Tab-separated table of C-alpha atoms in Angstrom:
chain	number	residue	atom	x	y	z
A	175	MET	CA	45.777	-182.293	3.961
A	176	SER	CA	49.425	-181.944	2.846
A	177	GLN	CA	50.734	-183.771	-0.183
A	178	VAL	CA	53.899	-184.427	-2.122
A	179	PHE	CA	54.197	-184.138	-5.814
A	180	ILE	CA	56.425	-186.898	-7.396
A	181	SER	CA	57.834	-186.420	-10.854
A	182	THR	CA	56.985	-189.269	-13.365
A	183	VAL	CA	57.398	-189.714	-17.048
A	184	ASP	CA	53.685	-188.565	-17.468
A	185	GLY	CA	53.926	-185.481	-15.323
A	186	TRP	CA	53.389	-185.304	-11.583
A	187	ASP	CA	51.764	-187.849	-9.296
A	188	VAL	CA	50.124	-186.438	-6.051
A	189	GLU	CA	50.628	-188.555	-2.847
A	190	PRO	CA	48.232	-187.374	-0.029
A	191	LEU	CA	49.987	-187.343	3.331
A	192	GLU	CA	47.113	-188.895	5.408
A	193	ARG	CA	49.176	-190.689	7.991
A	194	LYS	CA	51.603	-189.451	10.775
A	195	GLY	CA	54.806	-190.715	8.868
A	196	TYR	CA	56.199	-191.751	5.588
A	197	SER	CA	59.470	-193.073	4.166
A	198	LEU	CA	60.747	-191.384	0.976
A	199	ARG	CA	63.199	-193.498	-0.971
A	200	TYR	CA	64.970	-192.452	-4.161
A	201	ALA	CA	65.123	-195.600	-6.346
A	202	GLU	CA	66.178	-196.279	-10.015
A	203	GLY	CA	62.497	-195.616	-11.278
A	204	GLY	CA	61.911	-192.570	-9.256
A	205	VAL	CA	60.740	-191.770	-5.720
A	206	GLU	CA	58.881	-194.263	-3.709
A	207	THR	CA	56.723	-193.434	-0.687
A	208	ALA	CA	55.460	-195.795	1.999
A	209	PRO	CA	53.587	-195.335	5.278
A	210	TRP	CA	55.944	-195.398	8.228
A	211	ASP	CA	54.849	-196.631	11.644
A	212	GLU	CA	56.578	-195.039	14.680
A	213	GLN	CA	55.727	-198.286	16.621
A	214	GLU	CA	57.906	-200.214	14.183
A	215	PRO	CA	60.821	-197.885	13.199
A	216	GLU	CA	62.577	-200.696	11.358
A	217	SER	CA	59.651	-200.575	8.808
A	218	ALA	CA	61.472	-197.782	6.797
A	219	PRO	CA	64.220	-198.751	4.341
A	220	ALA	CA	67.788	-198.073	5.635
A	221	ASP	CA	68.329	-195.544	2.751
A	222	ALA	CA	65.042	-193.736	3.226
A	223	LEU	CA	64.195	-190.354	4.274
A	224	LEU	CA	61.413	-189.927	6.964
A	225	LEU	CA	58.621	-187.436	6.500
A	226	LEU	CA	56.914	-186.938	9.847
A	227	ALA	CA	53.892	-184.889	10.921
A	228	CYS	CA	54.787	-182.596	13.865
A	229	ASN	CA	52.822	-180.996	16.773
A	230	GLY	CA	50.480	-184.059	16.897
A	231	ALA	CA	49.380	-183.133	13.356
A	232	GLU	CA	48.228	-186.653	12.601
A	233	GLY	CA	48.382	-185.973	8.826
A	234	SER	CA	46.592	-182.691	9.156
A	235	GLY	CA	49.242	-180.650	7.624
A	236	LYS	CA	50.045	-178.420	10.621
A	237	GLY	CA	53.626	-179.073	10.413
A	238	TRP	CA	56.064	-181.689	8.859
A	239	ALA	CA	59.647	-182.555	9.173
A	240	LEU	CA	62.054	-184.380	6.855
A	241	ILE	CA	64.614	-186.465	8.565
A	242	THR	CA	67.833	-188.067	7.137
A	243	ASP	CA	70.637	-189.876	8.755
A	244	GLY	CA	73.183	-187.961	6.614
A	245	SER	CA	74.039	-190.773	4.329
A	246	VAL	CA	72.538	-189.052	1.310
A	247	ARG	CA	72.929	-185.522	0.150
A	248	LEU	CA	69.509	-184.016	0.719
A	249	LEU	CA	68.623	-180.507	-0.648
A	250	VAL	CA	65.552	-178.462	0.346
A	251	ASN	CA	65.161	-175.560	-2.143
A	252	GLY	CA	68.588	-176.091	-3.235
A	253	GLU	CA	70.246	-175.840	0.154
A	254	PRO	CA	71.904	-178.768	1.916
A	255	VAL	CA	70.143	-180.007	5.096
A	256	ALA	CA	73.062	-179.643	7.596
A	257	LEU	CA	71.789	-181.094	10.751
A	258	GLY	CA	69.758	-183.976	9.351
A	259	ILE	CA	66.295	-182.393	9.894
A	260	ALA	CA	64.354	-179.757	7.973
A	261	LEU	CA	60.929	-178.380	8.817
A	262	LEU	CA	58.960	-178.127	5.550
A	263	ARG	CA	56.982	-175.237	4.251
A	264	ASP	CA	54.474	-174.996	1.450
A	265	ARG	CA	56.012	-175.499	-2.037
A	266	ASP	CA	59.430	-176.739	-0.837
A	267	GLU	CA	61.550	-178.584	-3.242
A	268	LEU	CA	63.202	-181.686	-1.968
A	269	ARG	CA	65.899	-183.451	-3.879
A	270	VAL	CA	68.521	-186.093	-3.085
A	271	GLY	CA	71.770	-185.398	-5.001
A	272	SER	CA	70.953	-184.907	-8.697
A	273	GLY	CA	67.684	-186.934	-8.414
A	274	ALA	CA	64.348	-185.848	-9.626
A	275	PRO	CA	62.663	-183.189	-7.413
A	276	VAL	CA	59.825	-183.869	-5.036
A	277	TYR	CA	57.553	-180.847	-4.028
A	278	PHE	CA	55.915	-180.577	-0.739
A	279	SER	CA	52.531	-178.828	-0.435
A	280	THR	CA	50.276	-177.820	2.462
A	281	GLU	CA	47.437	-176.875	0.295
A	282	ARG	CA	44.074	-178.530	1.297
A	283	LEU	CA	40.968	-179.065	-0.795
A	284	ALA	CA	37.730	-177.786	0.393
A	285	ARG	CA	35.425	-180.687	1.496
A	286	VAL	CA	32.043	-180.982	3.233
A	287	GLU	CA	32.349	-182.283	6.710
A	288	ALA	CA	30.356	-182.276	9.864
A	289	CYS	CA	31.333	-179.345	12.149
A	290	GLU	CA	33.252	-180.620	15.170
A	291	ARG	CA	33.389	-177.487	17.214
A	292	GLU	CA	31.452	-176.984	20.358
A	293	ASP	CA	31.371	-173.248	20.360
A	294	GLU	CA	29.088	-172.870	17.330
A	295	PRO	CA	31.097	-170.528	15.167
A	296	ARG	CA	29.332	-168.028	12.931
A	297	CYS	CA	29.314	-168.533	9.149
A	298	PRO	CA	30.772	-165.341	7.525
A	299	ARG	CA	28.245	-165.619	4.600
A	300	CYS	CA	24.985	-165.738	6.444
A	301	ALA	CA	26.115	-164.677	9.988
A	302	SER	CA	24.137	-167.653	11.559
A	303	SER	CA	25.904	-170.072	13.910
A	304	ILE	CA	27.119	-173.555	12.692
A	305	ALA	CA	25.987	-176.204	15.109
A	306	ARG	CA	28.137	-179.195	16.073
A	307	GLY	CA	27.379	-181.933	13.539
A	308	GLU	CA	26.040	-179.517	10.952
A	309	LEU	CA	27.532	-179.955	7.419
A	310	SER	CA	30.063	-177.216	6.638
A	311	VAL	CA	33.195	-176.403	4.707
A	312	ARG	CA	36.434	-175.113	6.226
A	313	CYS	CA	37.950	-172.659	3.683
A	314	PRO	CA	41.462	-174.148	2.760
A	315	SER	CA	42.960	-170.660	2.758
A	316	CYS	CA	41.572	-168.719	5.661
A	317	GLN	CA	40.339	-171.744	7.675
A	318	VAL	CA	36.907	-170.226	8.386
A	319	LEU	CA	33.840	-172.487	8.439
A	320	HIS	CA	30.861	-171.940	6.150
A	321	HIS	CA	27.571	-173.761	6.087
A	322	GLN	CA	27.124	-176.332	3.309
A	323	ARG	CA	23.901	-178.232	3.865
A	324	VAL	CA	20.732	-178.463	1.793
A	325	GLY	CA	18.996	-175.159	2.046
A	326	ARG	CA	21.959	-173.223	3.331
A	327	GLU	CA	24.851	-173.738	0.803
A	328	CYS	CA	26.886	-170.732	2.091
A	329	TRP	CA	30.222	-172.082	0.813
A	330	THR	CA	29.182	-172.547	-2.881
A	331	TYR	CA	26.711	-169.613	-2.917
A	332	LEU	CA	29.242	-167.304	-4.515
A	333	ALA	CA	32.427	-168.115	-6.627
A	334	LYS	CA	34.796	-167.207	-3.760
A	335	CYS	CA	35.108	-167.527	0.070
A	336	ALA	CA	33.232	-164.822	2.146
A	337	LEU	CA	36.562	-163.787	3.561
A	338	CYS	CA	39.298	-164.453	1.099
A	339	ASP	CA	39.920	-165.170	-2.675
A	340	GLN	CA	39.658	-168.987	-2.333
A	341	PRO	CA	37.416	-170.466	-5.028
A	342	THR	CA	34.415	-172.372	-3.811
A	343	ASP	CA	33.967	-174.942	-6.398
A	344	LEU	CA	34.099	-178.321	-4.534
A	345	ALA	CA	35.320	-180.067	-7.648
A	346	ALA	CA	38.085	-177.453	-8.462
A	347	GLY	CA	41.144	-179.428	-7.392
A	348	LEU	CA	44.368	-177.903	-6.141
A	349	ARG	CA	45.252	-174.402	-6.951
A	350	TRP	CA	49.083	-175.009	-7.071
A	351	THR	CA	51.001	-177.796	-8.895
A	352	PRO	CA	54.539	-177.839	-9.952
A	353	GLU	CA	53.619	-178.099	-13.586
A	354	GLY	CA	55.962	-175.096	-14.627
A	355	PHE	CA	59.128	-176.665	-13.094
């Protein structure tokens, strides 16, 4: 799932983007985020930016757009947003005027979930099919499913994904943070 990193006096707060829309508002104490409901458009403060999932993503991170009415100077990676909308990419820096930066990330954490696919994909580690409802992990980097059930812990069997360099530690946390910025 996508998230934004918000600068605080103690470092960075991570706000997961679990819903379809959010308002981002630059206030005196920093940046405030709040869920936004498309059924109630007036729920966003007048001076807020809207962060919306695109392509029916429902918070899945497939695409996100940042929308402004032009009343504030919005910069994405140091460049002004000329037409009031910007499609975001992984690690984009968002800034209103000279305010504190907010970083957008599409990185996902590996998590064990029931397989939802009907076509029974093959696990790249053991080459056996993964049945619908079977516990598995989708690699955050290459998006390939691996078994992760008792007796067949294919995801955590080795330190890296069977197809890419993604670490398989389920407690590892995010690989990228804006700590150095």
